[in-house]
Amino acid sequence: LDFWTEPAKTDIPVDVRVPFTSLQSVKAYLEYNSIDYSIMIEDLQEVINKEKEEMESNERTARNSGSFNFGAYYNLDIINSALDLIIADYRSLVSKQQIGNSYEGRPLNVLKFSTGAGRPGIWIDAGIHAREWVTQATALWTAHKNRMWRKTRSVNKGSSCAGVDPNRNWNAGFGGPGADANPCSDAYYGPSAESEVEVKSIANFIRSHGKIKGFISIHSYSQLLLFPYGYKCTNPAHYTELVSLSNSKAPYTRSGNVGCQAVGGKSDHVYAPSDNCCRTFRQQMLASRS
C-alpha cells in the first residue's frame, strides 16, 4: 500500500493508493472493522496515461510557440530554458548559481532574486518530491518509468530498492517518528543525515549564505499551510505568532473552490513526517529572530 497521507488522528481521513491485486482484501478489512471509505480514483493508471498525453502535447506547444504553461508538466530541458529566459528578461534582478549536481548528474540550479548584496534572504524549494510535478517538474528521467516516484535516485547498498526521501534526510530529528529504516519505503530516511547530495547541497548553500531568515518548502498534496514541528508533537517557540501569521495568509491560498483547509503545526494535521528541513534551518542557520 502507498499511503499518500498517513494516520495522525482518528478523525482525519487517510488517502491510500491500493494495488488492484490487494483491492478486495483491503475493502474486506475496512468493512470488517467498520471503517468508512470512498474511492477517489477508480483507475490511477488511466489518469497517468492521460497525463502523459497532455505532457507530450504541452512539450510540443512549448517548443513551437516558446510559451510556458505554468499548469503543465515539462521535462527538465524546457524548465531550464524557462529559467534562462527569466534571467535574460531581468538581468538586473535575477542571477543563476549551480550549487551541485544530483545523484544522476543533473545540475542543481538556484535563482537569486535580489536588488542588492548583503540582505537577508528566503529560500524556496519546489519539486523535492518528484511525483509532485505541479510544484516544479524536477526531472523527466527521474519519473518517466514510475510516475509515482518521489525519492532521490541514489543506490542503497545491500538493497535492490533505490532512493531516499529527501524530506526525511535532513539533520534535525533524523530517523525520528514517521521516518522508515526500510530502503524500499517511500519514507526511507537514508543511511545518515544529509547523505543525499541534493539535501547536502541545499544545506551547505544555506549555511554558507548566512543571511537567510526564512525557509519555505512547497508541496502539492493537500491544501494546508504548515509550520514546525513535523517530527515531534511539541509547539515551537513563538507558536502564537506563527498561528497568527499563517491565519493571515490562509485566505490568499484559495483558488476556485479549493482553499486552505487547515493551518497549524505539521504534526497536528498530517503524519509525523520527520519533516526536518525547516527544523534543521532553525537549529543551525538562525542565530536570532529579526
mmCIF file of C-alpha atoms in Angstrom:
data_model
loop_
_atom_site.group_PDB
_atom_site.id
_atom_site.type_symbol
_atom_site.label_atom_id
_atom_site.label_comp_id
_atom_site.label_asym_id
_atom_site.label_seq_id
_atom_site.Cartn_x
_atom_site.Cartn_y
_atom_site.Cartn_z
ATOM 1 C CA LEU A 1 0.000 0.000 0.000
ATOM 2 C CA ASP A 2 1.143 3.533 -0.781
ATOM 3 C CA PHE A 3 -0.009 5.960 1.914
ATOM 4 C CA TRP A 4 -0.399 9.411 0.367
ATOM 5 C CA THR A 5 -1.400 10.672 3.804
ATOM 6 C CA GLU A 6 -0.666 8.585 6.871
ATOM 7 C CA PRO A 7 -2.730 8.169 10.059
ATOM 8 C CA ALA A 8 -2.358 11.043 12.513
ATOM 9 C CA LYS A 9 -5.660 11.190 14.383
ATOM 10 C CA THR A 10 -8.822 9.082 14.260
ATOM 11 C CA ASP A 11 -10.923 11.948 12.885
ATOM 12 C CA ILE A 12 -8.579 12.792 9.993
ATOM 13 C CA PRO A 13 -9.056 10.941 6.665
ATOM 14 C CA VAL A 14 -6.215 8.932 5.148
ATOM 15 C CA ASP A 15 -5.544 8.623 1.398
ATOM 16 C CA VAL A 16 -4.075 5.297 0.241
ATOM 17 C CA ARG A 17 -3.131 4.001 -3.209
ATOM 18 C CA VAL A 18 -4.151 0.342 -3.356
ATOM 19 C CA PRO A 19 -2.813 -2.107 -5.990
ATOM 20 C CA PHE A 20 -5.585 -3.866 -7.899
ATOM 21 C CA THR A 21 -4.441 -7.247 -6.551
ATOM 22 C CA SER A 22 -4.996 -6.030 -2.974
ATOM 23 C CA LEU A 23 -8.232 -4.130 -3.532
ATOM 24 C CA GLN A 24 -10.710 -6.746 -2.358
ATOM 25 C CA SER A 25 -8.733 -7.689 0.745
ATOM 26 C CA VAL A 26 -8.373 -4.030 1.726
ATOM 27 C CA LYS A 27 -12.108 -3.458 1.249
ATOM 28 C CA ALA A 28 -12.884 -6.527 3.335
ATOM 29 C CA TYR A 29 -10.568 -5.366 6.110
ATOM 30 C CA LEU A 30 -12.114 -1.888 6.214
ATOM 31 C CA GLU A 31 -15.659 -3.217 6.213
ATOM 32 C CA TYR A 32 -14.887 -5.830 8.873
ATOM 33 C CA ASN A 33 -13.524 -3.086 11.128
ATOM 34 C CA SER A 34 -16.417 -0.688 10.322
ATOM 35 C CA ILE A 35 -14.081 1.867 8.754
ATOM 36 C CA ASP A 36 -15.825 4.141 6.250
ATOM 37 C CA TYR A 37 -14.114 4.585 2.893
ATOM 38 C CA SER A 38 -14.703 6.007 -0.554
ATOM 39 C CA ILE A 39 -12.869 5.520 -3.853
ATOM 40 C CA MET A 40 -11.303 8.749 -5.096
ATOM 41 C CA ILE A 41 -9.783 7.392 -8.326
ATOM 42 C CA GLU A 42 -11.067 4.200 -9.927
ATOM 43 C CA ASP A 43 -8.060 3.624 -12.208
ATOM 44 C CA LEU A 44 -4.902 5.594 -11.429
ATOM 45 C CA GLN A 45 -3.050 4.197 -14.459
ATOM 46 C CA GLU A 46 -5.714 5.671 -16.742
ATOM 47 C CA VAL A 47 -5.161 9.074 -15.143
ATOM 48 C CA ILE A 48 -1.383 8.740 -15.540
ATOM 49 C CA ASN A 49 -1.755 7.768 -19.222
ATOM 50 C CA LYS A 50 -3.918 10.831 -19.838
ATOM 51 C CA GLU A 51 -1.408 12.993 -18.005
ATOM 52 C CA LYS A 52 1.396 11.636 -20.207
ATOM 53 C CA GLU A 53 -0.542 12.515 -23.371
ATOM 54 C CA GLU A 54 -1.126 16.029 -22.047
ATOM 55 C CA MET A 55 2.554 16.353 -21.161
ATOM 56 C CA GLU A 56 3.664 15.399 -24.681
ATOM 57 C CA SER A 57 1.199 17.897 -26.152
ATOM 58 C CA ASN A 58 2.430 20.611 -23.780
ATOM 59 C CA GLU A 59 6.051 19.980 -24.768
ATOM 60 C CA ARG A 60 5.230 20.266 -28.484
ATOM 61 C CA THR A 61 3.373 23.516 -27.857
ATOM 62 C CA ALA A 62 6.227 24.912 -25.782
ATOM 63 C CA ARG A 63 8.818 24.106 -28.453
ATOM 64 C CA ASN A 64 6.705 25.509 -31.298
ATOM 65 C CA SER A 65 5.489 28.681 -29.603
ATOM 66 C CA GLY A 66 8.151 29.352 -26.999
ATOM 67 C CA SER A 67 5.417 29.766 -24.380
ATOM 68 C CA PHE A 68 5.465 28.206 -20.900
ATOM 69 C CA ASN A 69 2.246 26.930 -19.325
ATOM 70 C CA PHE A 70 2.630 27.015 -15.540
ATOM 71 C CA GLY A 71 -0.114 24.411 -15.163
ATOM 72 C CA ALA A 72 1.654 21.839 -17.335
ATOM 73 C CA TYR A 73 4.321 19.199 -16.721
ATOM 74 C CA TYR A 74 7.529 19.662 -18.732
ATOM 75 C CA ASN A 75 10.839 17.882 -18.960
ATOM 76 C CA LEU A 76 13.983 19.302 -17.394
ATOM 77 C CA ASP A 77 15.369 20.872 -20.598
ATOM 78 C CA ILE A 78 12.268 23.004 -21.086
ATOM 79 C CA ILE A 79 12.251 24.033 -17.422
ATOM 80 C CA ASN A 80 15.918 25.059 -17.569
ATOM 81 C CA SER A 81 15.222 27.013 -20.767
ATOM 82 C CA ALA A 82 12.393 28.822 -18.993
ATOM 83 C CA LEU A 83 14.733 29.686 -16.111
ATOM 84 C CA ASP A 84 17.273 31.097 -18.562
ATOM 85 C CA LEU A 85 14.542 33.250 -20.149
ATOM 86 C CA ILE A 86 13.735 34.745 -16.743
ATOM 87 C CA ILE A 87 17.399 35.627 -16.279
ATOM 88 C CA ALA A 88 17.565 37.161 -19.768
ATOM 89 C CA ASP A 89 14.468 39.289 -19.147
ATOM 90 C CA TYR A 90 15.542 40.519 -15.688
ATOM 91 C CA ARG A 91 19.324 40.585 -15.710
ATOM 92 C CA SER A 92 19.487 43.335 -13.090
ATOM 93 C CA LEU A 93 17.382 41.326 -10.636
ATOM 94 C CA VAL A 94 17.979 37.625 -11.336
ATOM 95 C CA SER A 95 21.127 35.501 -11.431
ATOM 96 C CA LYS A 96 21.748 31.744 -11.524
ATOM 97 C CA GLN A 97 24.142 29.683 -9.443
ATOM 98 C CA GLN A 98 24.806 25.948 -9.692
ATOM 99 C CA ILE A 99 25.210 24.614 -6.151
ATOM 100 C CA GLY A 100 25.889 20.999 -7.078
ATOM 101 C CA ASN A 101 24.666 18.075 -9.131
ATOM 102 C CA SER A 102 22.014 15.456 -8.447
ATOM 103 C CA TYR A 103 22.963 11.803 -7.960
ATOM 104 C CA GLU A 104 22.386 11.218 -11.676
ATOM 105 C CA GLY A 105 24.465 14.248 -12.666
ATOM 106 C CA ARG A 106 21.796 16.863 -13.330
ATOM 107 C CA PRO A 107 22.644 20.440 -12.299
ATOM 108 C CA LEU A 108 21.093 21.830 -9.109
ATOM 109 C CA ASN A 109 20.445 25.439 -10.054
ATOM 110 C CA VAL A 110 19.495 28.282 -7.736
ATOM 111 C CA LEU A 111 17.921 31.501 -8.992
ATOM 112 C CA LYS A 112 18.729 34.527 -6.869
ATOM 113 C CA PHE A 113 16.255 37.411 -6.974
ATOM 114 C CA SER A 114 17.859 40.470 -5.411
ATOM 115 C CA THR A 115 18.142 44.247 -5.694
ATOM 116 C CA GLY A 116 21.361 44.407 -3.693
ATOM 117 C CA ALA A 117 24.010 42.463 -1.804
ATOM 118 C CA GLY A 118 24.198 41.636 1.884
ATOM 119 C CA ARG A 119 20.474 41.458 2.545
ATOM 120 C CA PRO A 120 18.528 38.754 4.444
ATOM 121 C CA GLY A 121 17.146 36.061 2.168
ATOM 122 C CA ILE A 122 14.374 33.481 1.996
ATOM 123 C CA TRP A 123 14.956 30.032 0.488
ATOM 124 C CA ILE A 124 12.129 28.496 -1.569
ATOM 125 C CA ASP A 125 12.408 24.945 -2.899
ATOM 126 C CA ALA A 126 9.919 23.053 -5.061
ATOM 127 C CA GLY A 127 9.810 19.570 -6.510
ATOM 128 C CA ILE A 128 11.650 17.915 -3.618
ATOM 129 C CA HIS A 129 9.171 15.035 -4.085
ATOM 130 C CA ALA A 130 9.466 14.016 -7.727
ATOM 131 C CA ARG A 131 5.841 12.985 -8.257
ATOM 132 C CA GLU A 132 4.538 16.381 -7.146
ATOM 133 C CA TRP A 133 5.104 17.839 -10.605
ATOM 134 C CA VAL A 134 2.843 20.848 -10.183
ATOM 135 C CA THR A 135 5.375 22.460 -7.805
ATOM 136 C CA GLN A 136 8.126 22.066 -10.372
ATOM 137 C CA ALA A 137 8.770 19.443 -12.990
ATOM 138 C CA THR A 138 12.015 18.218 -11.479
ATOM 139 C CA ALA A 139 13.433 15.705 -13.909
ATOM 140 C CA LEU A 140 11.519 13.761 -16.526
ATOM 141 C CA TRP A 141 14.082 10.971 -16.477
ATOM 142 C CA THR A 142 13.630 10.531 -12.721
ATOM 143 C CA ALA A 143 9.918 9.836 -13.014
ATOM 144 C CA HIS A 144 9.302 8.528 -16.531
ATOM 145 C CA LYS A 145 9.311 4.847 -15.531
ATOM 146 C CA ASN A 146 7.257 5.397 -12.394
ATOM 147 C CA ARG A 147 5.027 8.446 -12.305
ATOM 148 C CA MET A 148 4.509 7.960 -8.558
ATOM 149 C CA TRP A 149 8.262 8.066 -7.771
ATOM 150 C CA ARG A 150 9.073 10.583 -5.047
ATOM 151 C CA LYS A 151 12.533 9.754 -3.643
ATOM 152 C CA THR A 152 16.032 10.579 -4.862
ATOM 153 C CA ARG A 153 17.803 8.275 -7.318
ATOM 154 C CA SER A 154 20.758 7.165 -5.195
ATOM 155 C CA VAL A 155 21.749 3.497 -4.860
ATOM 156 C CA ASN A 156 21.171 1.886 -1.451
ATOM 157 C CA LYS A 157 23.912 -0.618 -0.637
ATOM 158 C CA GLY A 158 22.595 -4.078 0.111
ATOM 159 C CA SER A 159 19.156 -3.325 -1.303
ATOM 160 C CA SER A 160 17.574 -3.551 -4.740
ATOM 161 C CA CYS A 161 15.414 -0.526 -3.843
ATOM 162 C CA ALA A 162 16.769 2.866 -4.863
ATOM 163 C CA GLY A 163 16.410 6.301 -3.389
ATOM 164 C CA VAL A 164 15.942 8.198 -0.147
ATOM 165 C CA ASP A 165 13.097 10.513 0.850
ATOM 166 C CA PRO A 166 14.960 13.850 0.800
ATOM 167 C CA ASN A 167 12.397 15.424 3.116
ATOM 168 C CA ARG A 168 13.440 12.948 5.831
ATOM 169 C CA ASN A 169 17.174 13.186 5.171
ATOM 170 C CA TRP A 170 17.801 16.468 6.961
ATOM 171 C CA ASN A 171 19.915 16.718 10.096
ATOM 172 C CA ALA A 172 17.409 17.613 12.821
ATOM 173 C CA GLY A 173 15.241 14.799 14.130
ATOM 174 C CA PHE A 174 16.908 12.378 11.724
ATOM 175 C CA GLY A 175 15.372 8.914 11.883
ATOM 176 C CA GLY A 176 12.555 10.028 14.177
ATOM 177 C CA PRO A 177 8.808 9.263 14.091
ATOM 178 C CA GLY A 178 7.364 8.998 10.608
ATOM 179 C CA ALA A 179 10.681 8.024 9.024
ATOM 180 C CA ASP A 180 11.391 4.480 7.880
ATOM 181 C CA ALA A 181 14.609 2.437 8.036
ATOM 182 C CA ASN A 182 13.455 0.231 5.149
ATOM 183 C CA PRO A 183 15.189 1.302 1.883
ATOM 184 C CA CYS A 184 12.116 0.135 -0.059
ATOM 185 C CA SER A 185 9.836 2.556 1.776
ATOM 186 C CA ASP A 186 8.874 5.928 0.303
ATOM 187 C CA ALA A 187 9.677 7.317 3.768
ATOM 188 C CA TYR A 188 13.220 5.850 3.931
ATOM 189 C CA TYR A 189 15.413 8.403 5.699
ATOM 190 C CA GLY A 190 18.747 7.240 4.302
ATOM 191 C CA PRO A 191 21.968 5.824 5.762
ATOM 192 C CA SER A 192 22.866 9.087 7.514
ATOM 193 C CA ALA A 193 21.717 12.677 7.848
ATOM 194 C CA GLU A 194 22.374 14.685 4.667
ATOM 195 C CA SER A 195 23.619 11.565 2.901
ATOM 196 C CA GLU A 196 21.821 12.708 -0.256
ATOM 197 C CA VAL A 197 23.804 15.093 -2.416
ATOM 198 C CA GLU A 198 20.664 17.091 -3.178
ATOM 199 C CA VAL A 199 19.967 17.701 0.534
ATOM 200 C CA LYS A 200 23.638 18.279 1.355
ATOM 201 C CA SER A 201 23.980 20.858 -1.427
ATOM 202 C CA ILE A 202 20.974 22.841 -0.173
ATOM 203 C CA ALA A 203 22.112 22.665 3.473
ATOM 204 C CA ASN A 204 25.651 23.763 2.592
ATOM 205 C CA PHE A 205 24.371 26.630 0.455
ATOM 206 C CA ILE A 206 22.125 27.960 3.235
ATOM 207 C CA ARG A 207 24.829 27.564 5.901
ATOM 208 C CA SER A 208 27.347 29.449 3.775
ATOM 209 C CA HIS A 209 24.846 32.196 2.892
ATOM 210 C CA GLY A 210 24.434 33.298 6.490
ATOM 211 C CA LYS A 211 21.576 35.753 5.954
ATOM 212 C CA ILE A 212 18.596 33.565 5.070
ATOM 213 C CA LYS A 213 15.878 34.244 7.653
ATOM 214 C CA GLY A 214 13.042 32.096 6.327
ATOM 215 C CA PHE A 215 12.637 28.658 4.761
ATOM 216 C CA ILE A 216 9.588 27.815 2.618
ATOM 217 C CA SER A 217 9.090 24.346 1.140
ATOM 218 C CA ILE A 218 6.310 23.994 -1.446
ATOM 219 C CA HIS A 219 4.427 20.710 -1.812
ATOM 220 C CA SER A 220 1.362 19.947 -3.905
ATOM 221 C CA TYR A 221 -0.606 17.374 -1.888
ATOM 222 C CA SER A 222 -3.355 18.691 0.468
ATOM 223 C CA GLN A 223 -4.485 22.275 0.949
ATOM 224 C CA LEU A 224 -2.512 23.059 4.085
ATOM 225 C CA LEU A 225 -0.318 25.817 5.483
ATOM 226 C CA LEU A 226 2.026 24.118 7.931
ATOM 227 C CA PHE A 227 4.831 25.171 10.222
ATOM 228 C CA PRO A 228 7.213 23.230 12.528
ATOM 229 C CA TYR A 229 7.441 20.827 14.057
ATOM 230 C CA GLY A 230 6.787 17.903 11.795
ATOM 231 C CA TYR A 231 8.741 15.273 13.688
ATOM 232 C CA LYS A 232 7.552 15.804 17.252
ATOM 233 C CA CYS A 233 4.320 16.807 18.967
ATOM 234 C CA THR A 234 5.501 19.951 20.754
ATOM 235 C CA ASN A 235 4.880 23.565 19.831
ATOM 236 C CA PRO A 236 7.834 25.662 18.650
ATOM 237 C CA ALA A 237 8.877 28.940 20.185
ATOM 238 C CA HIS A 238 6.664 31.829 19.037
ATOM 239 C CA TYR A 239 3.832 29.354 18.315
ATOM 240 C CA THR A 240 1.123 32.012 18.758
ATOM 241 C CA GLU A 241 2.931 34.312 16.352
ATOM 242 C CA LEU A 242 3.203 31.522 13.767
ATOM 243 C CA VAL A 243 -0.516 30.725 14.059
ATOM 244 C CA SER A 244 -1.422 34.392 13.616
ATOM 245 C CA LEU A 245 0.851 34.775 10.595
ATOM 246 C CA SER A 246 -0.432 31.581 8.980
ATOM 247 C CA ASN A 247 -4.074 32.528 9.541
ATOM 248 C CA SER A 248 -3.453 35.896 7.919
ATOM 249 C CA LYS A 249 -2.100 34.162 4.798
ATOM 250 C CA ALA A 250 -4.612 31.298 4.561
ATOM 251 C CA PRO A 251 -7.379 33.288 2.753
ATOM 252 C CA TYR A 252 -4.955 34.126 -0.064
ATOM 253 C CA THR A 253 -4.300 30.469 -0.861
ATOM 254 C CA ARG A 254 -7.782 29.998 -2.314
ATOM 255 C CA SER A 255 -8.137 29.169 -5.997
ATOM 256 C CA GLY A 256 -11.611 28.466 -7.339
ATOM 257 C CA ASN A 257 -13.332 26.091 -4.942
ATOM 258 C CA VAL A 258 -10.101 24.809 -3.437
ATOM 259 C CA GLY A 259 -8.696 26.650 -0.455
ATOM 260 C CA CYS A 260 -6.517 26.243 2.583
ATOM 261 C CA GLN A 261 -8.264 23.603 4.662
ATOM 262 C CA ALA A 262 -6.165 23.873 7.802
ATOM 263 C CA VAL A 263 -3.399 25.859 9.443
ATOM 264 C CA GLY A 264 -1.115 24.646 12.191
ATOM 265 C CA GLY A 265 1.862 22.642 13.284
ATOM 266 C CA LYS A 266 2.585 19.879 10.819
ATOM 267 C CA SER A 267 2.186 17.026 13.279
ATOM 268 C CA ASP A 268 -1.325 18.313 14.095
ATOM 269 C CA HIS A 269 -2.666 17.694 10.585
ATOM 270 C CA VAL A 270 -0.618 15.018 8.852
ATOM 271 C CA TYR A 271 1.594 12.062 9.720
ATOM 272 C CA ALA A 272 4.587 12.607 11.946
ATOM 273 C CA PRO A 273 6.888 13.016 8.956
ATOM 274 C CA SER A 274 10.353 13.795 10.292
ATOM 275 C CA ASP A 275 9.976 16.886 8.105
ATOM 276 C CA ASN A 276 13.335 18.152 9.187
ATOM 277 C CA CYS A 277 14.221 20.800 6.621
ATOM 278 C CA CYS A 278 12.691 23.738 8.487
ATOM 279 C CA ARG A 279 13.861 22.432 11.889
ATOM 280 C CA THR A 280 17.407 21.971 10.580
ATOM 281 C CA PHE A 281 17.305 25.525 9.289
ATOM 282 C CA ARG A 282 16.051 26.801 12.644
ATOM 283 C CA GLN A 283 18.696 24.951 14.651
ATOM 284 C CA GLN A 284 21.720 25.634 12.508
ATOM 285 C CA MET A 285 21.144 28.787 10.468
ATOM 286 C CA LEU A 286 19.215 31.208 12.707
ATOM 287 C CA ALA A 287 21.174 32.823 15.479
ATOM 288 C CA SER A 288 18.442 35.301 16.342
ATOM 289 C CA ARG A 289 14.960 36.433 15.368
ATOM 290 C CA SER A 290 14.654 39.586 13.331
#
